[in-house]
Coordinates of C-alpha atoms in Angstrom, one line a residue:
M1 CA 3.5 8.8 -53.1
V2 CA 0.8 11.3 -54.4
D3 CA -0.8 13.6 -51.9
L4 CA -4.5 13.2 -52.1
R5 CA -5.5 14.7 -48.8
S6 CA -8.7 16.8 -48.8
R7 CA -6.8 19.9 -47.2
T8 CA -4.6 19.7 -50.5
H9 CA -7.5 19.0 -53.1
G10 CA -10.7 19.6 -51.4
P11 CA -13.5 17.2 -50.2
G12 CA -13.8 14.1 -52.2
A13 CA -10.0 14.1 -53.3
T14 CA -10.1 10.2 -53.4
K15 CA -13.3 10.1 -55.4
G16 CA -13.5 9.8 -59.3
V17 CA -9.7 9.7 -59.6
N18 CA -8.5 9.4 -63.2
L19 CA -5.9 6.8 -63.0
V20 CA -3.2 5.0 -65.2
V21 CA -2.9 1.3 -64.1
L22 CA 0.4 -0.2 -65.3
A23 CA 0.3 -4.0 -65.3
Y24 CA 3.7 -5.4 -66.2
D25 CA 4.0 -8.9 -67.3
D26 CA 6.8 -9.8 -64.9
R27 CA 4.7 -8.8 -61.9
L28 CA 2.5 -11.7 -61.9
I29 CA 2.9 -14.4 -59.2
V30 CA 1.1 -17.6 -59.9
G31 CA -0.6 -19.7 -57.3
D32 CA -0.6 -17.1 -54.5
D33 CA -4.3 -16.8 -53.8
A34 CA -7.6 -18.2 -54.3
D35 CA -7.9 -17.0 -57.8
G36 CA -4.5 -18.6 -58.8
A37 CA -2.5 -15.4 -59.4
V38 CA -1.7 -12.2 -57.9
H39 CA -0.7 -9.2 -60.0
H40 CA 1.2 -6.3 -58.6
L41 CA -0.1 -3.3 -60.4
D42 CA 1.4 0.0 -60.4
A43 CA -1.4 2.7 -60.2
R44 CA -0.8 6.3 -60.6
V45 CA -2.9 9.4 -61.0
H46 CA -3.2 10.4 -64.6
P47 CA -1.0 13.4 -65.2
G48 CA -4.1 15.2 -66.9
D49 CA -6.2 14.7 -63.8
R50 CA -7.0 17.8 -61.6
R51 CA -4.9 16.4 -58.7
A52 CA -1.8 16.0 -60.6
P53 CA -0.3 19.4 -61.2
G54 CA 2.0 20.3 -58.4
Q55 CA 2.6 16.7 -57.5
T56 CA 6.4 15.3 -57.4
E57 CA 5.0 11.6 -57.3
L58 CA 1.7 10.3 -58.9
A59 CA 2.2 6.6 -57.7
L60 CA -0.5 5.5 -55.3
V61 CA 2.0 3.2 -53.7
P62 CA 5.4 4.6 -52.2
S63 CA 8.4 2.9 -53.5
K64 CA 9.5 -0.1 -51.3
E65 CA 12.8 0.4 -49.5
E66 CA 13.8 -3.0 -50.4
S67 CA 12.3 -4.6 -53.3
S68 CA 11.8 -8.6 -53.1
D69 CA 10.3 -11.2 -55.3
A70 CA 7.0 -10.7 -53.4
E71 CA 7.1 -6.8 -53.5
F72 CA 7.5 -4.6 -56.6
E73 CA 8.2 -0.9 -56.7
N74 CA 5.2 1.5 -56.5
S75 CA 2.8 -1.7 -56.7
A76 CA 0.0 -3.3 -54.8
R77 CA -1.5 -6.5 -54.8
Y78 CA -4.6 -7.3 -57.1
T79 CA -6.4 -10.5 -57.9
A80 CA -6.9 -11.7 -61.5
A81 CA -10.6 -10.8 -61.0
Q82 CA -9.5 -7.1 -60.1
L83 CA -7.2 -7.0 -63.1
A84 CA -10.2 -8.3 -65.2
A85 CA -12.3 -5.5 -63.9
I86 CA -9.9 -2.7 -64.7
A87 CA -9.4 -4.0 -68.2
E88 CA -13.2 -4.3 -68.7
A89 CA -13.6 -0.5 -67.4
A90 CA -10.8 0.7 -69.5
G91 CA -12.2 -0.8 -72.7
E92 CA -10.1 0.5 -75.5
N93 CA -8.3 3.0 -73.6
T94 CA -5.1 0.8 -73.3
A95 CA -1.6 0.9 -74.5
S96 CA 1.4 -1.4 -74.7
L97 CA 4.1 -0.8 -72.5
L98 CA 7.4 -1.2 -74.4
D99 CA 11.1 -1.6 -72.9
A100 CA 14.2 0.1 -74.5
R101 CA 14.3 -2.6 -77.3
G102 CA 10.7 -2.2 -78.4
T103 CA 9.4 -5.5 -76.7
V104 CA 6.0 -5.5 -75.0
V105 CA 6.6 -5.8 -71.1
G106 CA 2.9 -5.0 -70.1
R107 CA -0.3 -3.0 -70.6
A108 CA -1.3 0.4 -69.4
Y109 CA -5.1 0.9 -68.5
G110 CA -7.1 4.2 -68.1
V111 CA -9.8 4.2 -65.6
K112 CA -11.6 6.2 -63.3
A113 CA -12.2 5.3 -59.7
D114 CA -12.3 5.9 -56.0
L115 CA -9.5 5.1 -53.9
L116 CA -9.2 2.7 -50.7
I117 CA -6.6 1.9 -48.3
N118 CA -5.7 -1.7 -48.1
D119 CA -2.7 -3.2 -45.9
G120 CA -1.4 0.3 -45.7
D121 CA -1.3 1.1 -49.5
V122 CA -3.7 3.1 -51.5
V123 CA -5.4 1.0 -54.0
V124 CA -8.0 1.3 -56.7
N125 CA -11.5 0.4 -55.7
T126 CA -12.4 -2.1 -58.4
K127 CA -16.2 -1.8 -57.4
T128 CA -16.3 2.1 -58.6
L129 CA -14.5 1.6 -61.7
E130 CA -15.8 3.5 -64.9
P131 CA -14.1 4.8 -68.1
T132 CA -11.8 7.9 -67.9
E133 CA -11.9 10.6 -71.0
L134 CA -8.1 10.6 -70.5
S135 CA -6.0 8.7 -72.8
V136 CA -3.1 6.5 -72.0
S137 CA -2.1 6.4 -75.5
A138 CA 1.0 8.2 -76.8
D139 CA 0.1 12.0 -76.9
E140 CA 0.5 14.2 -79.9
R141 CA 4.4 14.2 -79.4
G142 CA 4.5 10.5 -79.6
L143 CA 5.3 10.3 -75.8
D144 CA 4.1 7.1 -73.9
I145 CA 2.2 7.5 -70.8
R146 CA 5.1 6.8 -68.6
T147 CA 7.1 9.7 -70.1
Q148 CA 3.9 12.0 -69.7
I149 CA 4.0 10.9 -65.9
D150 CA 7.6 11.6 -65.6
M151 CA 7.6 15.0 -67.1
S152 CA 4.7 16.0 -65.0
T153 CA 6.4 15.1 -61.9
A154 CA 9.8 16.6 -63.1
A155 CA 8.0 20.0 -63.7
A156 CA 6.5 19.7 -60.3
R157 CA 9.9 19.1 -58.7
S158 CA 11.5 21.9 -60.9
A159 CA 8.7 24.4 -59.8
R160 CA 9.4 23.5 -56.0
E161 CA 13.3 24.0 -56.3
I162 CA 12.6 27.3 -57.9
A163 CA 10.3 28.4 -55.3
K164 CA 12.8 27.0 -52.5
T165 CA 15.6 29.1 -54.1
R166 CA 13.6 32.2 -54.3
K167 CA 12.4 31.6 -50.7
N168 CA 16.1 31.2 -49.6
Q169 CA 17.7 34.2 -51.2
V170 CA 19.1 36.7 -49.1
K171 CA 16.9 39.9 -48.5
P172 CA 18.4 43.2 -47.8
E173 CA 18.4 44.1 -44.1
F174 CA 17.9 47.5 -42.9
T175 CA 20.9 49.1 -41.2
A176 CA 20.7 52.2 -38.9
Y177 CA 21.7 54.2 -41.8
T178 CA 18.7 53.1 -44.0
K179 CA 16.4 53.1 -41.2
E180 CA 17.3 56.9 -40.3
E181 CA 17.1 57.7 -44.1
A182 CA 13.5 56.1 -44.1
L183 CA 12.4 57.9 -40.9
S184 CA 13.9 61.4 -42.2
S185 CA 12.1 61.0 -45.6
E186 CA 8.7 60.7 -43.8
G187 CA 9.0 64.3 -42.6

């Protein structure tokens, strides 16, 4: 789960966050609420957002330990009206989500919004939605938004591993000989 604490990103860390909302077709449960459907949306901080660098996970909702038909990995529940508000705010900043065979399996929406906590999950406040300037389309290298997210988090994990390795490297210790040598050179 992405770290959006104010001590990490400063005051207002959960305000005006550039997001990628992934709406997979198979994460729709019909007849589960008053609107007739519940959408399990996977919202992530956009890799181009100021809060993304250094984050090893950009998902707002952590992975569930055990997935079930009612819960999907990295997803929170949204109503049909909330998904419609997200789609409206995104406007043309959308992209088809394709599987390995090239079949459309959902849609990505780019929006900017404040974040809330609902039932223990960090969710998009659909009352503060607005368009974002950060695109969810394929980048100049042809990489889709999910690949861009994966590359951003992989770079952060790699940087942390390098920092950890450097921190754990053995540092030379002063011995009696080197200490005496150091004192004698001071005069």
